[in-house]
Structure formats: structure tokens, C-alpha cells
Short mmCIF file of C-alpha atoms in Angstrom, two decimals:
data_model
loop_
_atom_site.label_atom_id
_atom_site.label_comp_id
_atom_site.label_asym_id
_atom_site.label_seq_id
_atom_site.Cartn_x
_atom_site.Cartn_y
_atom_site.Cartn_z
CA MET A 981 2.86 26.55 19.65
CA ASN A 982 5.08 26.17 22.72
CA SER A 983 4.37 24.38 25.97
CA ASN A 984 6.32 23.91 29.19
CA THR A 985 4.98 20.38 29.56
CA GLN A 986 7.82 18.05 30.54
CA GLN A 987 7.75 14.29 30.95
CA GLN A 988 10.57 12.01 31.96
CA CYS A 989 11.45 8.36 31.46
CA ASP A 990 14.41 6.05 31.62
CA VAL A 991 14.33 5.35 27.89
CA LEU A 992 12.63 7.34 25.14
CA VAL A 993 12.04 5.23 22.02
CA VAL A 994 11.33 7.31 18.92
CA GLY A 995 9.43 5.01 16.56
CA SER A 996 6.90 2.23 16.96
CA GLY A 997 7.88 -0.41 14.42
CA ALA A 998 9.63 -3.75 14.88
CA ALA A 999 12.88 -2.25 16.17
CA GLY A 1000 11.37 0.23 18.63
CA LEU A 1001 8.73 -2.09 20.07
CA SER A 1002 11.18 -5.00 20.39
CA LEU A 1003 13.61 -2.85 22.35
CA ALA A 1004 10.85 -1.46 24.56
CA LEU A 1005 9.73 -4.98 25.49
CA ARG A 1006 13.30 -6.12 26.13
CA ILE A 1007 13.95 -3.41 28.74
CA ALA A 1008 10.51 -2.67 30.20
CA ASN A 1009 10.79 -4.99 33.19
CA LYS A 1010 13.57 -2.78 34.56
CA ALA A 1011 12.89 0.62 33.02
CA LYS A 1012 10.17 3.18 32.44
CA VAL A 1013 9.76 3.52 28.68
CA ILE A 1014 7.98 6.03 26.46
CA VAL A 1015 7.40 5.06 22.81
CA LEU A 1016 6.60 7.79 20.29
CA SER A 1017 4.60 7.23 17.12
CA LYS A 1018 4.15 9.92 14.46
CA SER A 1019 0.74 8.56 13.54
CA LEU A 1020 -1.13 5.50 14.77
CA SER A 1021 1.34 3.15 16.43
CA ARG A 1022 0.97 0.54 13.70
CA GLU A 1023 1.57 3.02 10.87
CA GLY A 1024 5.16 2.32 9.89
CA ALA A 1025 7.14 0.27 7.40
CA THR A 1026 6.98 -2.87 9.57
CA PHE A 1027 3.21 -3.18 9.23
CA TYR A 1028 3.45 -3.23 5.43
CA ALA A 1029 6.35 -5.71 5.18
CA GLN A 1030 5.16 -8.78 3.33
CA GLY A 1031 7.99 -11.23 2.72
CA GLY A 1032 9.46 -12.42 5.99
CA ILE A 1033 12.49 -12.59 8.24
CA ALA A 1034 15.69 -14.45 7.41
CA ALA A 1035 17.32 -16.94 9.80
CA VAL A 1036 19.02 -20.32 9.53
CA PHE A 1037 16.41 -22.88 10.61
CA ASP A 1038 16.97 -25.53 7.92
CA GLU A 1039 19.54 -28.22 8.74
CA SER A 1040 20.96 -27.99 5.21
CA ASP A 1041 21.55 -24.25 5.61
CA THR A 1042 24.45 -22.58 7.44
CA ILE A 1043 25.26 -19.24 9.02
CA GLU A 1044 28.26 -19.02 6.69
CA SER A 1045 25.94 -19.33 3.69
CA HIS A 1046 23.68 -16.57 5.05
CA VAL A 1047 26.75 -14.37 5.51
CA ASP A 1048 28.09 -15.09 2.03
CA ASP A 1049 24.74 -14.40 0.37
CA THR A 1050 24.47 -11.08 2.20
CA LEU A 1051 27.99 -10.01 1.22
CA ILE A 1052 27.31 -10.80 -2.44
CA ALA A 1053 24.00 -8.90 -2.42
CA GLY A 1054 25.73 -5.88 -0.85
CA ALA A 1055 28.19 -5.63 -3.75
CA GLY A 1056 31.21 -6.04 -1.49
CA LEU A 1057 30.40 -2.98 0.63
CA CYS A 1058 28.98 -4.79 3.68
CA GLU A 1059 31.08 -5.02 6.84
CA LYS A 1060 31.67 -8.74 7.23
CA ASP A 1061 32.00 -8.75 11.02
CA LYS A 1062 28.61 -6.99 11.34
CA VAL A 1063 26.99 -9.41 8.89
CA GLN A 1064 28.42 -12.31 10.90
CA PHE A 1065 27.13 -10.78 14.16
CA ILE A 1066 23.58 -10.51 12.83
CA ALA A 1067 23.51 -13.94 11.18
CA GLU A 1068 24.85 -15.63 14.32
CA ASN A 1069 22.16 -14.07 16.51
CA ALA A 1070 19.32 -14.41 14.02
CA ARG A 1071 17.78 -17.65 15.21
CA GLU A 1072 17.76 -16.66 18.89
CA CYS A 1073 16.08 -13.33 18.12
CA VAL A 1074 13.51 -14.91 15.79
CA GLN A 1075 12.77 -17.47 18.50
CA TRP A 1076 12.10 -14.55 20.86
CA LEU A 1077 9.46 -13.32 18.40
CA ILE A 1078 7.94 -16.80 18.26
CA ASP A 1079 7.86 -17.00 22.06
CA GLY A 1080 6.14 -13.60 22.06
CA GLY A 1081 3.34 -14.88 19.87
CA VAL A 1082 4.27 -14.09 16.26
CA PRO A 1083 2.40 -16.76 14.21
CA PHE A 1084 4.92 -17.79 11.56
CA ASP A 1085 3.58 -20.36 9.09
CA GLN A 1086 4.31 -23.99 9.93
CA GLU A 1087 4.67 -27.02 7.69
CA GLU A 1088 1.82 -29.46 7.56
CA THR A 1089 3.23 -32.85 8.61
CA ASP A 1090 1.94 -36.19 9.82
CA GLU A 1091 4.95 -36.65 12.06
CA GLU A 1092 4.41 -36.16 15.77
CA SER A 1093 6.97 -33.75 17.18
CA ASP A 1094 7.26 -31.32 20.06
CA GLU A 1095 9.23 -28.96 17.81
CA PRO A 1096 7.23 -27.09 15.14
CA ARG A 1097 8.60 -27.09 11.61
CA TYR A 1098 8.32 -23.66 10.06
CA HIS A 1099 7.57 -23.17 6.39
CA LEU A 1100 10.65 -21.56 4.89
CA THR A 1101 10.49 -19.71 1.60
CA ARG A 1102 13.27 -18.33 -0.59
CA GLU A 1103 13.79 -14.86 -1.97
CA GLY A 1104 16.23 -13.07 -4.25
CA GLY A 1105 19.89 -13.46 -3.31
CA HIS A 1106 19.33 -16.34 -0.89
CA SER A 1107 20.94 -19.67 -1.77
CA HIS A 1108 18.69 -21.60 0.64
CA ARG A 1109 15.14 -21.48 1.92
CA ARG A 1110 15.55 -19.48 5.13
CA ILE A 1111 12.66 -17.00 5.18
CA LEU A 1112 10.15 -17.46 8.00
CA HIS A 1113 6.88 -15.77 7.18
CA ALA A 1114 3.26 -15.32 8.19
CA ALA A 1115 1.57 -15.97 4.85
CA ASP A 1116 2.23 -12.78 2.82
CA ALA A 1117 1.74 -10.35 5.72
CA THR A 1118 4.70 -11.02 8.01
CA GLY A 1119 5.13 -7.41 9.03
CA MET A 1120 1.48 -7.12 10.01
CA ALA A 1121 1.77 -10.27 12.13
CA MET A 1122 4.92 -9.00 13.85
CA GLN A 1123 3.53 -5.51 14.42
CA THR A 1124 0.26 -6.85 15.81
CA SER A 1125 1.98 -9.22 18.24
CA LEU A 1126 4.61 -6.74 19.41
CA GLN A 1127 2.06 -3.95 19.77
CA GLU A 1128 -0.28 -6.11 21.84
CA ASN A 1129 2.56 -7.04 24.19
CA VAL A 1130 3.68 -3.42 24.47
CA LEU A 1131 0.20 -2.09 25.21
CA ASN A 1132 -0.22 -4.70 27.95
CA HIS A 1133 3.04 -3.78 29.70
CA PRO A 1134 2.62 -1.41 32.66
CA ASN A 1135 6.06 0.18 32.23
CA ILE A 1136 5.55 1.24 28.61
CA THR A 1137 3.62 4.36 27.57
CA VAL A 1138 2.82 4.77 23.87
CA LEU A 1139 2.22 8.32 22.65
CA GLU A 1140 0.51 8.30 19.27
CA ARG A 1141 0.52 11.36 17.00
CA HIS A 1142 3.70 12.65 18.64
CA ASN A 1143 6.63 13.63 16.39
CA ALA A 1144 10.15 14.02 17.69
CA VAL A 1145 11.27 17.49 16.57
CA ASP A 1146 14.86 17.51 17.80
CA LEU A 1147 17.23 15.86 20.23
CA ILE A 1148 18.48 17.64 23.34
CA THR A 1149 22.16 17.41 24.23
CA GLU A 1150 23.67 18.35 27.58
CA ASP A 1151 25.24 21.58 26.31
CA LYS A 1152 21.73 22.97 25.82
CA ILE A 1153 20.89 22.76 29.54
CA LYS A 1154 24.06 23.93 31.27
CA GLU A 1155 27.13 26.02 30.60
CA GLY A 1156 30.01 23.83 29.56
CA GLY A 1157 27.73 20.83 29.10
CA ASN A 1158 28.73 17.91 26.92
CA ALA A 1159 27.51 18.46 23.36
CA LYS A 1160 27.99 14.74 22.75
CA LYS A 1161 25.65 13.52 25.51
CA ILE A 1162 21.91 13.10 25.05
CA VAL A 1163 19.43 14.18 27.74
CA GLY A 1164 16.07 14.09 25.98
CA ALA A 1165 14.04 15.31 23.03
CA TYR A 1166 11.50 17.91 21.94
CA ILE A 1167 8.19 16.41 20.87
CA TRP A 1168 5.44 17.87 18.67
CA ASN A 1169 2.03 16.88 20.01
CA ARG A 1170 -0.07 16.90 16.86
CA ASP A 1171 -3.36 17.04 18.76
CA SER A 1172 -2.57 19.92 21.13
CA GLU A 1173 -0.22 21.56 18.60
CA HIS A 1174 2.34 22.14 21.34
CA VAL A 1175 6.01 21.27 21.53
CA GLU A 1176 6.61 19.23 24.66
CA THR A 1177 9.81 18.13 26.38
CA VAL A 1178 10.84 14.62 27.36
CA ALA A 1179 13.85 14.14 29.63
CA ALA A 1180 15.41 10.69 29.38
CA LYS A 1181 18.49 8.79 30.49
CA PHE A 1182 18.68 7.21 27.03
CA VAL A 1183 17.11 7.97 23.66
CA VAL A 1184 16.69 5.29 20.99
CA LEU A 1185 16.01 6.31 17.41
CA ALA A 1186 13.89 3.71 15.62
CA THR A 1187 12.30 6.04 13.09
CA GLY A 1188 12.75 4.01 9.91
CA GLY A 1189 14.07 5.21 6.57
CA ALA A 1190 13.59 8.05 4.11
CA SER A 1191 12.06 6.49 0.98
CA LYS A 1192 9.05 8.81 1.13
CA VAL A 1193 11.27 11.49 -0.40
CA TYR A 1194 10.67 9.66 -3.70
CA GLN A 1195 7.43 10.08 -5.63
CA TYR A 1196 7.01 6.33 -6.17
CA THR A 1197 7.65 4.29 -3.05
CA SER A 1198 6.41 1.25 -1.19
CA ASN A 1199 6.71 3.16 2.08
CA PRO A 1200 4.02 4.84 4.20
CA ASP A 1201 4.01 8.62 4.67
CA VAL A 1202 5.90 8.42 7.98
CA SER A 1203 9.12 7.25 6.26
CA SER A 1204 10.53 10.74 5.87
CA GLY A 1205 14.05 10.47 7.30
CA ASP A 1206 13.41 12.45 10.51
CA GLY A 1207 15.65 10.30 12.69
CA ILE A 1208 18.63 10.56 10.36
CA ALA A 1209 18.29 14.35 10.25
CA MET A 1210 17.97 14.69 14.04
CA ALA A 1211 20.99 12.47 14.65
CA TRP A 1212 23.05 14.46 12.15
CA ARG A 1213 22.13 17.73 13.86
CA ALA A 1214 23.11 16.22 17.22
CA GLY A 1215 26.59 15.38 15.93
CA CYS A 1216 26.31 11.80 14.69
CA ARG A 1217 28.03 10.53 11.60
CA VAL A 1218 25.86 9.13 8.82
CA ALA A 1219 26.93 6.80 6.02
CA ASN A 1220 25.88 5.36 2.65
CA LEU A 1221 22.84 7.57 2.16
CA GLU A 1222 23.41 7.32 -1.59
CA PHE A 1223 22.26 3.70 -1.48
CA ASN A 1224 18.48 3.68 -1.59
CA GLN A 1225 17.08 0.32 -2.61
CA PHE A 1226 14.31 0.13 -5.17
CA HIS A 1227 12.02 -2.86 -4.84
CA PRO A 1228 11.56 -4.46 -8.26
CA THR A 1229 7.86 -5.25 -8.01
CA CYS A 1230 5.40 -2.63 -6.87
CA LEU A 1231 1.94 -2.74 -8.38
CA TYR A 1232 1.43 -0.45 -11.36
CA HIS A 1233 -2.10 0.80 -10.79
CA PRO A 1234 -3.52 4.33 -10.41
CA GLU A 1235 -5.38 3.40 -7.22
CA ALA A 1236 -2.52 1.59 -5.46
CA ARG A 1237 0.76 3.32 -6.18
CA ASN A 1238 2.58 2.02 -3.11
CA PHE A 1239 1.31 -1.57 -2.97
CA LEU A 1240 4.24 -3.97 -2.77
CA LEU A 1241 4.26 -7.41 -4.38
CA THR A 1242 6.47 -9.54 -2.16
CA GLU A 1243 9.66 -11.10 -3.43
CA ALA A 1244 8.33 -14.40 -2.11
CA LEU A 1245 6.16 -14.55 -5.24
CA ARG A 1246 9.32 -15.01 -7.28
CA GLY A 1247 10.70 -17.26 -4.56
CA GLU A 1248 7.73 -19.54 -5.15
CA GLY A 1249 8.14 -19.54 -8.92
CA ALA A 1250 6.64 -16.36 -10.39
CA TYR A 1251 8.18 -15.10 -13.65
CA LEU A 1252 8.89 -11.59 -14.88
CA ARG A 1253 7.63 -10.97 -18.42
CA ARG A 1254 7.68 -8.28 -21.08
CA PRO A 1255 4.35 -6.99 -22.45
CA ASP A 1256 4.65 -9.59 -25.24
CA GLY A 1257 4.80 -12.38 -22.65
CA THR A 1258 8.49 -13.29 -23.02
CA ARG A 1259 10.74 -13.62 -19.98
CA PHE A 1260 13.72 -11.28 -19.69
CA MET A 1261 15.59 -12.07 -16.45
CA PRO A 1262 17.55 -14.97 -18.05
CA ASP A 1263 19.12 -12.30 -20.29
CA PHE A 1264 20.43 -10.37 -17.27
CA ASP A 1265 21.53 -12.85 -14.59
CA GLU A 1266 22.04 -16.60 -14.22
CA ARG A 1267 19.90 -16.51 -11.08
CA GLU A 1268 17.05 -15.20 -13.21
CA GLU A 1269 14.06 -14.01 -11.12
CA LEU A 1270 15.95 -14.84 -7.90
CA ALA A 1271 18.78 -12.38 -8.51
CA PRO A 1272 19.22 -9.68 -5.82
CA ARG A 1273 16.81 -6.76 -5.88
CA ASP A 1274 19.16 -4.20 -7.39
CA ILE A 1275 19.82 -6.42 -10.41
CA VAL A 1276 16.14 -7.22 -10.94
CA ALA A 1277 15.06 -3.58 -10.51
CA ARG A 1278 17.66 -2.39 -13.04
CA ALA A 1279 16.60 -5.09 -15.49
CA ILE A 1280 12.95 -4.03 -15.26
CA ASP A 1281 13.89 -0.36 -15.65
CA PHE A 1282 16.10 -1.18 -18.65
CA GLU A 1283 13.34 -3.12 -20.40
CA MET A 1284 10.75 -0.42 -19.73
CA LYS A 1285 13.01 2.24 -21.23
CA ARG A 1286 14.11 0.05 -24.14
CA LEU A 1287 10.55 -0.81 -25.11
CA GLY A 1288 8.93 2.48 -24.11
CA ALA A 1289 6.62 0.46 -21.86
CA ASP A 1290 4.79 1.76 -18.79
CA CYS A 1291 5.43 -1.44 -16.85
CA MET A 1292 6.55 -5.06 -16.92
CA TYR A 1293 4.52 -8.03 -15.64
CA LEU A 1294 4.75 -10.56 -12.82
CA ASP A 1295 3.22 -13.93 -13.68
CA ILE A 1296 2.33 -16.73 -11.27
CA THR A 1297 -0.65 -18.08 -13.22
CA HIS A 1298 1.13 -21.42 -13.76
CA LYS A 1299 0.60 -22.18 -10.05
CA SER A 1300 -2.74 -23.52 -8.88
CA PRO A 1301 -5.33 -21.10 -7.49
CA GLU A 1302 -5.26 -23.08 -4.21
CA PHE A 1303 -1.49 -22.59 -3.90
CA ILE A 1304 -1.72 -18.87 -4.63
CA MET A 1305 -4.57 -18.21 -2.21
CA LYS A 1306 -2.88 -20.22 0.55
CA HIS A 1307 0.52 -18.52 0.34
CA PHE A 1308 -0.50 -15.03 -0.81
CA PRO A 1309 -3.98 -14.33 0.60
CA THR A 1310 -3.40 -10.63 1.31
CA ILE A 1311 -2.10 -9.89 -2.17
CA TYR A 1312 -4.82 -11.98 -3.78
CA MET A 1313 -7.60 -10.12 -1.97
CA ARG A 1314 -6.08 -6.69 -2.61
CA LEU A 1315 -5.75 -7.39 -6.32
CA GLN A 1316 -9.30 -8.73 -6.41
CA ASP A 1317 -10.47 -5.42 -4.94
CA LEU A 1318 -8.70 -3.66 -7.82
CA GLY A 1319 -10.25 -5.91 -10.44
CA LEU A 1320 -7.21 -8.15 -11.02
CA ASP A 1321 -7.22 -11.93 -10.67
CA MET A 1322 -3.63 -13.07 -10.12
CA THR A 1323 -4.62 -16.71 -10.62
CA LYS A 1324 -5.52 -15.89 -14.24
CA GLU A 1325 -3.82 -12.59 -15.10
CA GLN A 1326 -0.29 -11.25 -15.15
CA ILE A 1327 0.28 -8.43 -12.64
CA PRO A 1328 1.58 -5.05 -13.93
CA ILE A 1329 4.64 -3.96 -11.93
CA VAL A 1330 7.27 -1.20 -11.71
CA PRO A 1331 10.25 -0.62 -9.39
CA ALA A 1332 9.72 1.82 -6.50
CA ALA A 1333 11.84 3.27 -3.69
CA HIS A 1334 11.76 0.79 -0.85
CA TYR A 1335 14.61 0.92 1.67
CA THR A 1336 17.31 3.29 2.93
CA CYS A 1337 20.48 1.18 3.07
CA GLY A 1338 22.51 3.88 4.79
CA GLY A 1339 21.79 5.83 7.95
CA VAL A 1340 23.16 6.78 11.35
CA MET A 1341 26.46 5.02 12.02
CA VAL A 1342 26.34 2.62 14.98
CA ASN A 1343 28.45 -0.13 16.53
CA THR A 1344 27.23 -3.64 17.35
CA LYS A 1345 25.50 -2.28 20.45
CA GLY A 1346 23.49 0.23 18.44
CA GLU A 1347 25.47 3.12 19.98
CA THR A 1348 25.93 6.30 17.94
CA ASP A 1349 28.64 8.96 18.24
CA VAL A 1350 26.54 10.74 20.87
CA GLU A 1351 26.62 9.28 24.38
CA ARG A 1352 23.37 7.55 25.43
CA LEU A 1353 21.87 7.92 21.95
CA TYR A 1354 21.14 4.68 20.10
CA ALA A 1355 19.85 4.02 16.60
CA ILE A 1356 18.30 0.73 15.51
CA GLY A 1357 16.44 -0.53 12.45
CA GLU A 1358 16.30 1.23 9.10
CA VAL A 1359 17.37 4.60 10.53
CA SER A 1360 20.79 3.13 11.28
CA TYR A 1361 23.81 2.11 9.26
CA THR A 1362 25.09 -1.11 10.82
CA GLY A 1363 27.23 -2.40 7.96
CA LEU A 1364 24.80 -5.21 7.15
CA HIS A 1365 23.46 -4.00 3.82
CA GLY A 1366 26.31 -2.43 1.85
CA ALA A 1367 25.18 -1.07 -1.52
CA ASN A 1368 22.05 -3.22 -1.55
CA ARG A 1369 19.91 -5.01 1.02
CA MET A 1370 19.17 -8.69 0.67
CA ALA A 1371 15.51 -9.61 1.00
CA SER A 1372 14.18 -10.27 4.53
CA ASN A 1373 17.35 -9.08 6.26
CA SER A 1374 15.70 -5.82 7.36
CA LEU A 1375 13.23 -7.19 9.90
CA LEU A 1376 16.07 -9.38 11.13
CA GLU A 1377 18.33 -6.36 11.62
CA CYS A 1378 15.54 -4.68 13.60
CA VAL A 1379 15.18 -7.46 16.16
CA VAL A 1380 18.88 -8.31 16.49
CA TYR A 1381 19.88 -4.70 17.12
CA ALA A 1382 16.92 -4.18 19.44
CA TRP A 1383 18.30 -7.07 21.50
CA ALA A 1384 21.88 -5.75 21.37
CA ALA A 1385 20.91 -2.17 22.25
CA ALA A 1386 18.62 -3.30 25.07
CA LYS A 1387 21.42 -5.37 26.55
CA SER A 1388 23.78 -2.39 26.43
CA ILE A 1389 21.24 -0.01 27.98
CA MET A 1390 20.46 -2.43 30.81
CA GLN A 1391 24.15 -2.63 31.68
CA GLU A 1392 24.36 1.16 32.06
CA ILE A 1393 20.94 2.27 33.23
CA ASP A 1394 21.50 2.06 36.99
CA ALA A 1395 24.54 4.33 36.79
CA ALA A 1396 22.85 6.87 34.52
CA ASP A 1397 21.41 10.01 36.13
CA MET A 1398 18.00 11.37 35.18
CA PRO A 1399 18.38 14.82 33.59
CA GLY A 1400 16.87 17.71 35.51
CA GLU A 1401 14.56 20.41 34.22
CA LEU A 1402 15.15 21.01 30.52
CA PRO A 1403 14.59 24.33 28.71
CA ASN A 1404 11.45 24.60 26.66
CA TRP A 1405 11.58 24.56 22.89
CA MET A 1406 11.53 28.33 22.32
CA LYS A 1407 14.21 29.02 24.94
CA ALA A 1408 16.45 26.30 23.55
CA ARG A 1409 16.15 27.73 20.03
CA TYR A 1410 17.00 31.21 21.34
CA VAL A 1411 20.10 29.94 23.18
CA THR A 1412 21.25 28.04 20.10
CA GLN A 1413 20.89 31.13 17.91
CA MET A 1414 22.81 33.26 20.44
CA LYS A 1415 25.71 30.76 20.43
CA ARG A 1416 25.97 31.15 16.67
#
């Protein structure tokens, strides 16, 4: 099980989704980077994200409106200064994605212009159309673009099928060492079945959330909360882990338990209906189907329990088949494969665990309580989400905090020393047990 294999790098990024890959690209021109992926590098929550990424691109929209919408969705438990920080930097970070090749949908227009006009959709909790998207597979488009750029960068090494087992702090390598300073991590190589050691000047946790602890979830198997647990063991504070968001509309089907039906469907006019065909959201909230996710999910759950029904239904059949197939091609094809025609039939849906609103506490640089350890993306608690996350703010949080953390690391990397030889996994466990 054990191996003395040791690698070293300037920055070890644990996780290969939008947050981890964005940070790796931001720093790779000046640093040697290793990116770890528990499975295939695409296999994370980012790849399965459908809806989009929120940013103020419409002239009628404002940053203040984005902030206010987020605060309302978070039930008053967001940290306003952090929400402001993310909203203010949203457009610049989304533009970075565009410059990197992410193909967000554009408006069809006869006007000649050097500036593209992006198609903006609206989702629950948003008062304006501010969601940039790539049809109904935004996460796939982002992951594909970021991954291609990462794999083509000479300073980035991607290790697939490598799990981070635990973080290494300085007290584990020398007497009197700083227990609040990171020096590397132990890595489980799933192919060789050995625990390897990576020494690093900085470690960045970008491991995603923990929704796979629930039986019904929209998340892939890798969303098991590893990063939160490792950070806690290393001495980091965590916050708001009681707030796990349930997405209102996951497909109710025995062959596709974790297939998400994007909120953009409701943003483009889809209705929620009882089994008898009547709408119910007007009975729960004045925003109806465009209420925030927590309200919609509770309404669906309430109606299912009240009626003793297995599911509720999502209905977009009043839109033309051409409209549906243009805006939701991925969903349309997946449902076709399962024998459902969303242009003619209502879609059976149930709520499912979707997003971990809490996580490892960080500042606006992505820094944790442990020196040289950063956390970005869903693994972190930034103060953006409060008790509930507003739709399409999660991918935004990933890229904004990747930018902020990369900037912080670049300011410190030249002064940071590379750790020396680190103890192997078995020796480190023995020393830890002896200290107890």
C-alpha cells in the first residue's frame, strides 16, 4: 500500500473542475503546477452543470441588482461584502473564459458589430436576464475548453485517478514545526494502489462539494466532501455545512436518477404542474416558477407529500419544438433516449441534493486558516451563498475565486521555500499516533 515516491511542484491543485483548472491556467506561466483528479479529469460537478454563469452584461442590469438578488436568495445569511466582491469581478472573469475559448451562445442579429451580443437567460431568483450559457450544457463547454488549455500547457501536469488522502503540515516533518503551515499532501494512486507524496509550496483545494452523501443527488460520485474533511483535519474552520441545496427539478426516472433539468427551462417559461395538470407555484410565491430554488424545492416536496404523489411535472410543451430543441438540445436528446418527448409530454421531476452551500472558511483571496492552503469553488465557504445558492452563481464563484487566489499566490510564490523530503504515509501516521 505504501510507496516512497515523492513529487514536488510549486502549486498542487486538488480537483479538476472549473475552479481548479482556472487557477492552474492563471498561474502556470510562472509556476510548476500539478492538478489531481479522482477519476477522469472531466468527471466532476462542472461537467454536468447545465444552466450557465451569472454576470451583468445587459445594459439594463446592474451589479447592485445582482447583489440584491443574491442576498435575498441567501435568506439574509450571505456576507454582503463578499457578494459585492464577486459581482463586481464577474464580467472580467467571464470575459477571461470567453477569451479562452468558451463558446457561450450569442444573439442572432442583423446589426454589424465588432462586439458579440450574448444570449442571456433568466433563472430563479434573478430579477434580470444575466445568465450566459452554452445551450443547456454550459458546464461541459467550460470544462472542455479549460481542460484543452490545461493539457496544452507545458507547466501543468494532470494526474488522473489520484485521490488526495490527507494534507501535510510542517509539524509533521520537523520538531517544533508550524502546525498551521502546509507543505504538501499524500496522494492515493488508484492504479498502482500506492500512497505517494507531493511536496508543494502551496496547496489549493478545489474538490467540490459533498452532495453524494445523499441517496438522491444531481452530483457525480466524486462529490464526496473529501476536501472539507482534509481541511478540517488540518486545522481549518468550516461553516454552514447544514445548508445543502436541493435542486427542484431532477428527472424522476429509474434509469436516470441524477439527471438534472436546468432551471433555465423555467427561465424560458416552463411550468410546474401537479399530476392533475394544475399549476401550484402561484400558491407558494409571487415569483411563481422563478422563485429561488429552496422555495421551489420545498413547494414540490410539500405537494408530493400532500398528494401522496411520487413526483411533480415540468411542462414546456407550450413552446415550439424548434425553440425547445435550439435552447435545450442536450436535455431533449437525453429524454428521447429514455422514451420521453419533452415537446409533447410533461417531464416527471423530484428535488435532489445539488450543492453544498457551506464549506472551508476563506477570505477574499481564497486563503484558509492554514498558511499556504487555499480553498476555491464549492469546497469553500466564501459568504456568497448564505442559506441558499442563487442559480448560476456557483460557476461564477469558481472563476472569480480562482482569479483571486491565483493573484495572491503569484504575489508570494517567489518568497516561498520548497519543502524538503517529506515522510512517507506510514511514517507520518506512526508519528501522529505517537504524539497522541
